[in-house]
Tab-separated table of C-alpha atoms in Angstrom:
chain	number	residue	atom	x	y	z
A	248	MET	CA	51.187	-10.895	25.155
A	249	ARG	CA	48.636	-12.766	27.127
A	250	ARG	CA	48.297	-9.951	29.620
A	251	ARG	CA	47.669	-7.218	26.851
A	252	VAL	CA	44.910	-9.452	25.167
A	253	PHE	CA	43.479	-9.619	28.937
A	254	LEU	CA	43.340	-6.131	29.175
A	255	LYS	CA	41.746	-5.517	25.797
A	256	GLY	CA	38.945	-8.199	26.488
A	257	MET	CA	37.915	-7.165	29.783
A	258	ALA	CA	35.670	-4.312	28.596
A	259	ALA	CA	33.240	-6.733	27.294
A	260	LEU	CA	34.119	-9.429	29.629
A	261	GLY	CA	30.836	-8.407	31.827
A	262	ALA	CA	28.360	-9.106	28.832
A	263	ALA	CA	29.940	-12.217	27.808
A	264	SER	CA	30.429	-14.461	31.018
A	265	GLY	CA	27.787	-12.489	33.152
A	266	PHE	CA	30.729	-11.185	35.480
A	267	ARG	CA	29.712	-7.755	37.178
A	268	LEU	CA	32.110	-5.441	37.980
A	269	PRO	CA	32.005	-2.759	40.865
A	270	LEU	CA	31.672	0.803	40.197
A	271	ALA	CA	35.135	2.650	40.324
A	272	HIS	CA	34.164	5.974	41.329
A	273	GLY	CA	33.184	7.471	44.673
A	274	ALA	CA	30.406	9.238	44.381
A	275	ASP	CA	28.678	7.740	47.158
A	276	TYR	CA	31.839	8.420	49.507
A	277	GLN	CA	30.864	11.117	51.868
A	278	GLY	CA	33.881	11.236	53.980
A	279	LYS	CA	36.718	13.054	54.716
A	280	LEU	CA	39.044	14.551	51.732
A	281	PHE	CA	42.765	14.980	52.257
A	282	VAL	CA	45.306	17.243	50.618
A	283	PHE	CA	48.982	17.385	51.405
A	284	VAL	CA	50.775	20.437	50.430
A	285	GLN	CA	54.384	19.630	49.899
A	286	ALA	CA	56.847	22.746	50.169
A	287	ASP	CA	59.860	21.274	48.116
A	288	GLY	CA	63.441	22.356	49.198
A	289	GLY	CA	63.195	23.205	52.962
A	290	TRP	CA	61.276	26.222	53.987
A	291	ASP	CA	61.986	28.694	56.849
A	292	PRO	CA	59.302	28.061	59.778
A	293	THR	CA	61.400	30.970	61.746
A	294	SER	CA	59.959	33.296	59.063
A	295	PHE	CA	56.658	31.619	58.790
A	296	CYS	CA	54.791	29.634	61.845
A	297	ASP	CA	57.777	29.173	64.290
A	298	PRO	CA	58.957	32.884	64.620
A	299	LYS	CA	62.097	33.745	66.052
A	300	THR	CA	63.684	36.994	66.929
A	301	ASN	CA	67.521	37.663	67.240
A	302	THR	CA	69.060	36.734	70.501
A	303	ARG	CA	71.963	39.049	71.786
A	304	GLY	CA	75.300	37.856	71.419
A	305	GLU	CA	74.345	35.456	68.491
A	306	ARG	CA	74.304	35.780	64.849
A	307	VAL	CA	71.019	37.094	63.324
A	308	ILE	CA	68.752	34.650	62.849
A	309	ASN	CA	66.158	36.917	60.835
A	310	ASN	CA	66.374	40.128	59.325
A	311	TRP	CA	62.743	40.993	59.688
A	312	ALA	CA	63.388	40.880	63.477
A	313	ARG	CA	65.705	43.928	63.456
A	314	ASN	CA	62.623	46.182	63.280
A	315	ASN	CA	59.589	43.837	64.103
A	316	GLU	CA	58.437	41.511	66.748
A	317	VAL	CA	56.327	38.331	66.666
A	318	ARG	CA	52.690	38.766	65.758
A	319	GLN	CA	49.896	36.388	67.161
A	320	ALA	CA	46.573	35.235	65.612
A	321	GLY	CA	44.613	33.634	68.194
A	322	ARG	CA	46.833	31.655	70.106
A	323	ILE	CA	49.164	30.857	66.855
A	324	PRO	CA	52.670	32.985	66.870
A	325	TYR	CA	53.492	33.837	63.337
A	326	ALA	CA	56.287	35.953	61.661
A	327	PRO	CA	55.562	39.453	60.162
A	328	PHE	CA	56.931	38.254	57.018
A	329	ALA	CA	55.621	37.487	53.290
A	330	ALA	CA	51.673	37.413	53.383
A	331	ASN	CA	51.674	35.468	56.793
A	332	ARG	CA	49.586	38.118	58.457
A	333	TYR	CA	46.546	37.651	56.020
A	334	PHE	CA	47.001	33.759	56.043
A	335	PHE	CA	47.065	33.458	59.962
A	336	GLU	CA	44.478	35.969	60.588
A	337	LYS	CA	42.098	34.256	58.195
A	338	TYR	CA	42.732	30.605	59.047
A	339	HIS	CA	44.168	30.413	62.883
A	340	ASP	CA	40.948	28.899	64.031
A	341	ARG	CA	41.221	25.959	61.604
A	342	MET	CA	45.060	25.362	62.096
A	343	LEU	CA	46.916	23.241	64.154
A	344	VAL	CA	50.809	24.134	64.121
A	345	ILE	CA	53.187	21.443	65.258
A	346	ASN	CA	56.711	23.124	65.848
A	347	GLY	CA	60.045	21.498	66.775
A	348	VAL	CA	59.661	18.470	64.585
A	349	ASP	CA	63.117	17.007	64.044
A	350	ALA	CA	63.707	15.266	60.577
A	351	GLN	CA	66.960	13.865	61.507
A	352	THR	CA	68.812	15.011	58.540
A	353	ASN	CA	69.992	17.763	56.217
A	354	SER	CA	69.729	15.598	53.055
A	355	HIS	CA	66.781	16.560	50.954
A	356	THR	CA	66.162	12.906	49.774
A	357	VAL	CA	65.887	11.700	53.366
A	358	GLY	CA	64.009	14.846	54.422
A	359	VAL	CA	61.377	14.336	51.842
A	360	VAL	CA	60.905	10.896	52.742
A	361	HIS	CA	60.860	11.018	56.218
A	362	ASN	CA	58.405	14.150	56.472
A	363	TRP	CA	55.802	12.435	54.022
A	364	SER	CA	56.018	8.788	55.373
A	365	GLY	CA	57.303	8.799	58.817
A	366	ARG	CA	60.331	6.989	57.975
A	367	THR	CA	63.908	7.718	56.893
A	368	SER	CA	64.227	4.793	54.371
A	369	GLU	CA	62.267	4.677	51.044
A	370	GLY	CA	59.513	2.381	50.399
A	371	PHE	CA	57.165	3.324	53.060
A	372	PRO	CA	53.938	4.686	51.761
A	373	THR	CA	52.479	8.371	52.302
A	374	LEU	CA	49.625	8.904	54.305
A	375	SER	CA	47.937	9.764	51.019
A	376	ALA	CA	48.156	6.193	49.735
A	377	ILE	CA	47.163	4.816	52.965
A	378	LEU	CA	44.175	6.952	52.811
A	379	ALA	CA	43.298	6.021	49.311
A	380	ALA	CA	43.526	2.536	49.650
A	381	HIS	CA	41.428	2.492	52.635
A	382	HIS	CA	38.636	4.826	51.604
A	383	ALA	CA	38.684	4.244	47.601
A	384	PRO	CA	40.250	0.829	46.992
A	385	THR	CA	38.412	0.739	43.399
A	386	GLY	CA	38.359	4.551	42.991
A	387	ALA	CA	39.277	5.879	39.386
A	388	ILE	CA	41.980	8.000	40.334
A	389	PRO	CA	42.023	7.483	44.168
A	390	TYR	CA	45.341	9.325	44.801
A	391	ILE	CA	46.590	12.219	42.864
A	392	ASN	CA	50.089	13.249	42.912
A	393	PHE	CA	51.396	16.644	41.307
A	394	GLY	CA	55.105	15.817	42.073
A	395	GLY	CA	57.495	15.104	45.335
A	396	TYR	CA	57.174	11.875	47.327
A	397	SER	CA	54.488	9.534	46.025
A	398	GLU	CA	55.651	6.377	47.341
A	399	THR	CA	52.225	3.928	47.793
A	400	GLY	CA	54.079	0.584	48.993
A	401	GLY	CA	51.728	-1.484	46.531
A	402	LEU	CA	48.860	-0.277	48.574
A	403	THR	CA	46.956	1.579	45.839
A	404	ARG	CA	48.256	3.451	42.678
A	405	PHE	CA	48.740	7.184	42.151
A	406	THR	CA	48.092	9.384	39.188
A	407	ARG	CA	50.395	12.349	38.101
A	408	LEU	CA	47.943	14.746	36.894
A	409	ASN	CA	49.838	17.511	35.139
A	410	ASN	CA	48.094	17.808	32.000
A	411	PRO	CA	44.263	17.935	32.197
A	412	ASP	CA	43.842	17.986	28.536
A	413	LEU	CA	45.060	14.485	28.068
A	414	LEU	CA	42.719	13.360	30.927
A	415	LEU	CA	39.762	14.963	28.609
A	416	HIS	CA	40.725	12.560	25.750
A	417	VAL	CA	41.319	9.729	27.985
A	418	ALA	CA	37.662	9.985	29.200
A	419	HIS	CA	36.468	11.279	25.793
A	420	PRO	CA	38.582	9.406	23.216
A	421	ARG	CA	36.015	9.565	20.450
A	422	GLY	CA	35.672	13.283	20.890
A	423	ASP	CA	32.297	12.923	22.856
A	424	GLU	CA	30.493	15.866	24.413
A	425	GLY	CA	32.417	17.524	27.015
A	426	ALA	CA	35.910	17.194	25.513
A	427	GLN	CA	37.575	20.518	24.675
A	428	ASP	CA	38.929	18.985	21.300
A	429	GLU	CA	36.059	17.430	19.463
A	430	THR	CA	38.518	15.777	16.851
A	431	PRO	CA	38.664	12.003	17.864
A	432	PHE	CA	41.802	10.031	18.162
A	433	PHE	CA	40.241	7.518	15.822
A	434	SER	CA	37.978	7.189	12.815
A	435	ALA	CA	34.510	5.711	13.026
A	436	ASP	CA	35.872	2.640	10.909
A	437	VAL	CA	38.966	2.197	13.176
A	438	TRP	CA	37.091	2.494	16.486
A	439	ASP	CA	34.354	0.097	15.073
A	440	ALA	CA	37.050	-2.299	14.200
A	441	MET	CA	38.700	-1.976	17.716
A	442	ALA	CA	35.342	-2.648	19.313
A	443	SER	CA	34.844	-5.671	17.318
A	444	TYR	CA	38.406	-6.951	18.331
A	445	ARG	CA	37.650	-6.342	21.984
A	446	ALA	CA	34.367	-8.368	21.743
A	447	ALA	CA	36.328	-11.140	20.045
A	448	SER	CA	39.064	-11.234	22.609
A	449	ALA	CA	36.440	-11.125	25.507
A	450	GLY	CA	34.716	-14.269	24.070
A	451	ARG	CA	38.076	-16.337	24.392
A	452	LEU	CA	38.814	-15.106	27.817
A	453	ALA	CA	35.571	-15.641	29.165
A	454	ALA	CA	36.273	-19.627	28.461
A	455	ALA	CA	39.687	-19.060	30.260
A	456	ASP	CA	40.036	-20.968	33.522
A	457	ASP	CA	43.305	-18.998	34.524
A	458	MET	CA	42.262	-15.568	35.192
A	459	LEU	CA	44.142	-14.247	38.212
A	460	PRO	CA	41.889	-12.188	40.840
A	461	GLY	CA	44.359	-9.212	41.087
A	462	GLU	CA	44.077	-8.616	37.370
A	463	ALA	CA	40.231	-8.828	37.487
A	464	ARG	CA	40.001	-6.210	40.227
A	465	ARG	CA	42.514	-3.778	38.482
A	466	LEU	CA	40.667	-4.378	35.027
A	467	ALA	CA	37.479	-3.541	37.020
A	468	SER	CA	38.647	-0.429	38.298
A	469	TYR	CA	39.867	0.575	34.610
A	470	ARG	CA	36.757	-0.529	33.364
A	471	ALA	CA	34.262	1.417	35.718
A	472	ALA	CA	36.477	4.552	35.583
A	473	LEU	CA	35.389	4.871	32.067
A	474	ALA	CA	31.907	3.753	32.322
A	475	GLY	CA	28.897	5.815	30.449
A	476	SER	CA	28.297	8.048	33.598
A	477	GLY	CA	30.525	8.845	36.499
A	478	GLY	CA	34.253	8.372	37.174
A	479	LEU	CA	36.415	10.137	34.533
A	480	ARG	CA	33.571	11.164	32.304
A	481	ASP	CA	31.959	13.152	35.020
A	482	TYR	CA	35.677	14.461	36.082
A	483	ALA	CA	36.642	15.521	32.493
A	484	ALA	CA	32.957	17.270	32.367
A	485	ALA	CA	33.872	19.277	35.593
A	486	ILE	CA	36.776	20.424	34.046
A	487	ALA	CA	35.324	21.295	30.933
A	488	ALA	CA	32.356	23.294	32.617
A	489	ALA	CA	35.116	25.099	34.765
A	490	GLY	CA	36.510	27.003	31.961
A	491	ASP	CA	39.767	28.415	32.102
A	492	LEU	CA	41.729	26.743	34.590
A	493	GLN	CA	44.143	28.590	36.866
A	494	PRO	CA	47.260	29.637	34.864
A	495	ALA	CA	50.826	29.010	35.993
A	496	ALA	CA	52.418	31.533	38.137
A	497	GLN	CA	55.840	33.325	37.250
A	498	LEU	CA	57.325	34.300	40.362
A	499	TYR	CA	60.488	36.525	40.748
A	500	ALA	CA	63.023	36.458	43.507
A	501	SER	CA	66.521	38.074	43.155
A	502	ASP	CA	67.725	37.084	39.862
A	503	ARG	CA	65.782	34.133	39.507
A	504	ASN	CA	62.357	32.899	37.906
A	505	TYR	CA	60.201	30.517	39.454
A	506	TRP	CA	57.019	29.006	38.060
A	507	SER	CA	54.056	27.666	40.221
A	508	GLY	CA	51.060	25.611	39.515
A	509	LEU	CA	50.009	25.427	42.775
A	510	ARG	CA	46.542	27.059	42.304
A	511	ARG	CA	45.607	24.987	39.306
A	512	GLN	CA	46.870	21.793	41.323
A	513	ALA	CA	44.271	23.062	43.864
A	514	GLN	CA	41.605	23.596	41.473
A	515	LEU	CA	42.100	19.928	39.777
A	516	THR	CA	41.963	18.309	43.208
A	517	VAL	CA	38.696	20.030	44.376
A	518	LEU	CA	37.010	18.970	41.171
A	519	ALA	CA	38.502	15.654	41.610
A	520	PHE	CA	36.881	15.405	45.097
A	521	LYS	CA	33.531	17.039	43.970
A	522	THR	CA	33.048	14.494	41.300
A	523	GLY	CA	33.998	11.541	43.486
A	524	VAL	CA	37.024	10.122	41.235
A	525	SER	CA	39.729	10.836	44.068
A	526	ILE	CA	39.782	11.464	47.733
A	527	SER	CA	43.450	12.308	48.422
A	528	ALA	CA	46.117	14.480	46.757
A	529	ASP	CA	49.486	15.425	47.042
A	530	LEU	CA	50.051	19.072	45.898
A	531	TRP	CA	53.688	20.370	45.327
A	532	LEU	CA	55.604	23.650	45.238
A	533	GLY	CA	59.333	23.601	44.795
A	534	GLY	CA	62.100	26.136	45.238
A	535	PHE	CA	62.577	26.417	48.928
A	536	ASP	CA	66.148	25.657	48.703
A	537	SER	CA	67.429	29.148	49.349
A	538	HIS	CA	71.100	28.910	50.019
A	539	GLU	CA	71.445	32.304	48.287
A	540	TYR	CA	69.254	35.352	49.263
A	541	ASN	CA	66.996	33.628	51.506
A	542	ASP	CA	64.715	36.303	52.618
A	543	ASP	CA	63.649	36.990	48.769
A	544	VAL	CA	63.166	33.532	47.880
A	545	GLN	CA	61.297	32.420	51.066
A	546	GLY	CA	59.207	35.538	50.974
A	547	VAL	CA	57.906	35.200	47.426
A	548	LEU	CA	57.492	31.227	47.749
A	549	LEU	CA	55.655	31.352	51.189
A	550	GLY	CA	53.322	33.882	49.715
A	551	GLU	CA	52.790	31.878	46.858
A	552	LEU	CA	52.321	28.659	49.392
A	553	THR	CA	49.610	30.413	51.343
A	554	GLY	CA	47.711	32.001	48.570
A	555	ALA	CA	47.515	29.017	47.011
A	556	VAL	CA	45.969	27.121	50.057
A	557	ASP	CA	43.788	30.186	50.625
A	558	TYR	CA	42.580	29.477	47.064
A	559	LEU	CA	42.220	25.866	47.949
A	560	TRP	CA	40.011	26.657	50.564
A	561	SER	CA	38.021	29.210	48.828
A	562	TYR	CA	37.364	27.186	45.765
A	563	ALA	CA	36.536	24.034	48.038
A	564	GLU	CA	33.718	26.420	49.605
A	565	GLU	CA	32.653	27.332	46.037
A	566	GLN	CA	32.445	23.513	45.060
A	567	GLY	CA	30.769	22.297	48.264
A	568	VAL	CA	33.704	20.222	49.717
A	569	ALA	CA	35.345	22.529	52.177
A	570	ASP	CA	33.256	21.172	55.227
A	571	ARG	CA	35.110	17.612	54.496
A	572	LEU	CA	38.630	19.018	53.928
A	573	VAL	CA	41.740	18.027	55.726
A	574	VAL	CA	45.082	19.715	54.890
A	575	MET	CA	48.422	19.202	55.797
A	576	ILE	CA	51.394	21.476	54.959
A	577	GLY	CA	54.864	20.625	55.538
A	578	SER	CA	58.407	20.606	53.907
A	579	ASP	CA	61.779	18.790	53.835
A	580	PHE	CA	63.201	20.323	56.956
A	581	GLY	CA	64.092	24.030	58.108
A	582	ARG	CA	66.955	26.675	57.561
A	583	THR	CA	69.625	27.411	59.518
A	584	ASN	CA	69.571	30.135	62.340
A	585	PHE	CA	71.857	32.445	60.909
A	586	TYR	CA	72.532	33.608	57.174
A	587	ASN	CA	75.407	32.616	55.181
A	588	ALA	CA	77.949	34.664	53.247
A	589	ASP	CA	75.439	34.788	50.389
A	590	ASP	CA	72.705	36.030	52.600
A	591	GLY	CA	71.133	32.485	52.330
A	592	LYS	CA	70.389	29.875	54.893
A	593	ASP	CA	71.434	26.372	54.662
A	594	HIS	CA	69.921	23.093	55.879
A	595	TRP	CA	68.711	22.738	59.235
A	596	PRO	CA	66.810	19.520	60.404
A	597	ILE	CA	64.021	21.330	62.650
A	598	GLY	CA	60.867	21.934	60.826
A	599	SER	CA	57.061	21.987	61.220
A	600	TYR	CA	53.847	20.856	59.851
A	601	VAL	CA	50.605	22.941	59.648
A	602	ILE	CA	47.342	20.958	59.823
A	603	MET	CA	43.920	22.329	58.799
A	604	GLU	CA	40.462	21.450	59.564
A	605	LYS	CA	37.169	23.358	59.891
A	606	GLY	CA	35.291	23.284	63.158
A	607	GLN	CA	37.523	20.951	65.175
A	608	ARG	CA	38.492	21.302	69.094
A	609	TRP	CA	42.111	20.642	68.373
A	610	THR	CA	42.741	23.422	66.001
A	611	GLY	CA	43.566	27.303	66.875
A	612	ARG	CA	47.024	26.376	68.457
A	613	ALA	CA	50.529	25.979	68.293
A	614	VAL	CA	52.140	23.040	69.966
A	615	GLY	CA	55.751	21.553	70.079
A	616	GLU	CA	58.662	23.421	71.340
A	617	THR	CA	61.938	25.028	70.032
A	618	ASP	CA	63.831	27.544	71.785
A	619	GLY	CA	65.232	31.120	70.575
A	620	LEU	CA	67.737	29.479	68.256
A	621	HIS	CA	65.447	26.996	66.804
A	622	PHE	CA	66.604	23.687	68.430
A	623	ALA	CA	63.896	21.184	69.388
A	624	GLN	CA	63.093	20.723	73.042
A	625	ARG	CA	61.517	17.703	74.731
A	626	VAL	CA	57.868	17.729	74.667
A	627	ASN	CA	55.399	15.451	77.164
A	628	PRO	CA	53.740	13.414	74.539
A	629	ARG	CA	50.162	13.737	76.798
A	630	THR	CA	50.278	17.212	77.910
A	631	LEU	CA	52.102	18.452	74.860
A	632	ALA	CA	54.171	20.821	77.310
A	633	ARG	CA	57.675	21.049	77.386
A	634	ASP	CA	59.156	18.333	79.396
A	635	ASP	CA	63.075	18.337	79.588
A	636	ALA	CA	63.180	15.238	81.981
A	637	GLY	CA	60.523	12.691	80.645
A	638	GLY	CA	59.496	14.339	77.219
A	639	THR	CA	60.754	13.275	73.630
A	640	ILE	CA	61.590	15.210	70.697
A	641	ILE	CA	58.883	15.215	68.046
A	642	TYR	CA	59.741	13.297	65.016
A	643	PRO	CA	57.605	12.682	61.711
A	644	LYS	CA	56.683	9.383	63.173
A	645	HIS	CA	54.751	10.834	65.820
A	646	VAL	CA	52.767	13.116	63.612
A	647	HIS	CA	52.084	10.408	61.187
A	648	LYS	CA	51.190	8.074	63.880
A	649	ALA	CA	48.719	10.420	65.422
A	650	LEU	CA	47.290	11.468	62.065
A	651	ARG	CA	46.680	7.853	60.915
A	652	ARG	CA	44.734	7.224	64.437
A	653	TYR	CA	42.813	10.645	64.030
A	654	LEU	CA	41.930	9.817	60.538
A	655	GLY	CA	40.823	6.128	61.394
A	656	VAL	CA	43.473	4.338	59.132
A	657	GLU	CA	46.004	3.174	61.907
A	658	ASP	CA	44.126	-0.185	61.850
A	659	SER	CA	43.552	-0.320	58.175
A	660	ALA	CA	45.050	-2.877	56.151
A	661	GLY	CA	47.714	-0.416	54.981
A	662	GLY	CA	48.273	0.909	58.619
A	663	ARG	CA	48.689	-2.824	59.793
A	664	LEU	CA	51.156	-3.513	56.842
A	665	PHE	CA	53.202	-0.260	57.788
A	666	PRO	CA	52.772	-0.071	61.437
A	667	PHE	CA	54.516	2.408	63.727
A	668	ASN	CA	55.827	-0.086	66.568
A	669	ASN	CA	57.317	1.263	69.720
A	670	VAL	CA	56.569	4.964	68.769
A	671	GLU	CA	55.128	7.098	71.349
A	672	ASP	CA	51.321	8.429	71.006
A	673	PHE	CA	51.110	12.216	71.039
A	674	ALA	CA	47.921	13.879	71.645
A	675	PHE	CA	47.888	16.401	68.897
A	676	PHE	CA	44.086	16.022	68.234
A	677	GLY	CA	43.000	15.536	71.801
């Protein structure tokens, strides 16, 4: 009970005790912004960014390879499948493809955890969480997650943002200007009574000598997030000003229906970045577990994935944050190098990452190595060339460690708390 009283009273505590709380929105932060797109279920890299044609004497790995060859955009090979051509031709110069990443599992649970934390066991934070904790420790909603893996390791908190209407009501609980629904949750009399109660509680708390610093920090973030200007109020106003948000897309593959909110997720994320309430987000698209009708399912979902990432970049340009954007796309693992009896492909541990950013010297190329049947090969961590004698297989931990260093959080509090010890340094970013 005391904890609830503490929470209610903190809103007026500053005035009662002279205690000053920091702003909990990052309008002054001008650093990079981070989007991690989780293609859940296990995508097929051999029909995307690690294209494979059929090998004589082996089972068919890809039907598209019966009549087509691997295409190339700049220095990046891609499969002539789904909407790949448009995507790779448009974005190859801001793209680093890392192929031959071994998730060391055929389990969805382990694959998701491994690819998005760099570990095979649960409890380790996403890179999204480490970045949010470092760059926006008192942010209003520093880490947004729309689904998938979202472990924070206690470094920060994540916000599951699937219904923006609820956010508008939180930011404008009295039905103030900017809210889509002007009907308040409480009448004026009830609201005044609540405000009076909060003030009385704040007076009692001001005299207490047992406040915990951690509680004060958390309540500081909450109070400032709903301050008169900035924070969630600005975010809610931006959402309202955007008008109709991107609708959910209904997708059809074989005899199945899929729903995607990926474009809306991208739109809400960009608006959060623009208003400074967030600096990192996990976007999520499910359905890639194509044990049946692999080509139909992967074709539809890869097209939706690349189309939504294209929308993300376009909307970020429109809102003025594209030059700060870093985007990472990945999945649980890959699909088998042959079709099963249901024209599907089963689980295969070898996958890929696609990392995107504008104007960088490390983009415009594909690294990592797989053979013609999509088996991962050893790579020299320094030269990134195939090295059967002295190289190593690429694992998610190598990519995460390199990203932490490149993004400046390897030596952050979160990076030190969850380090990658005795892990080779790969020169993915130069």
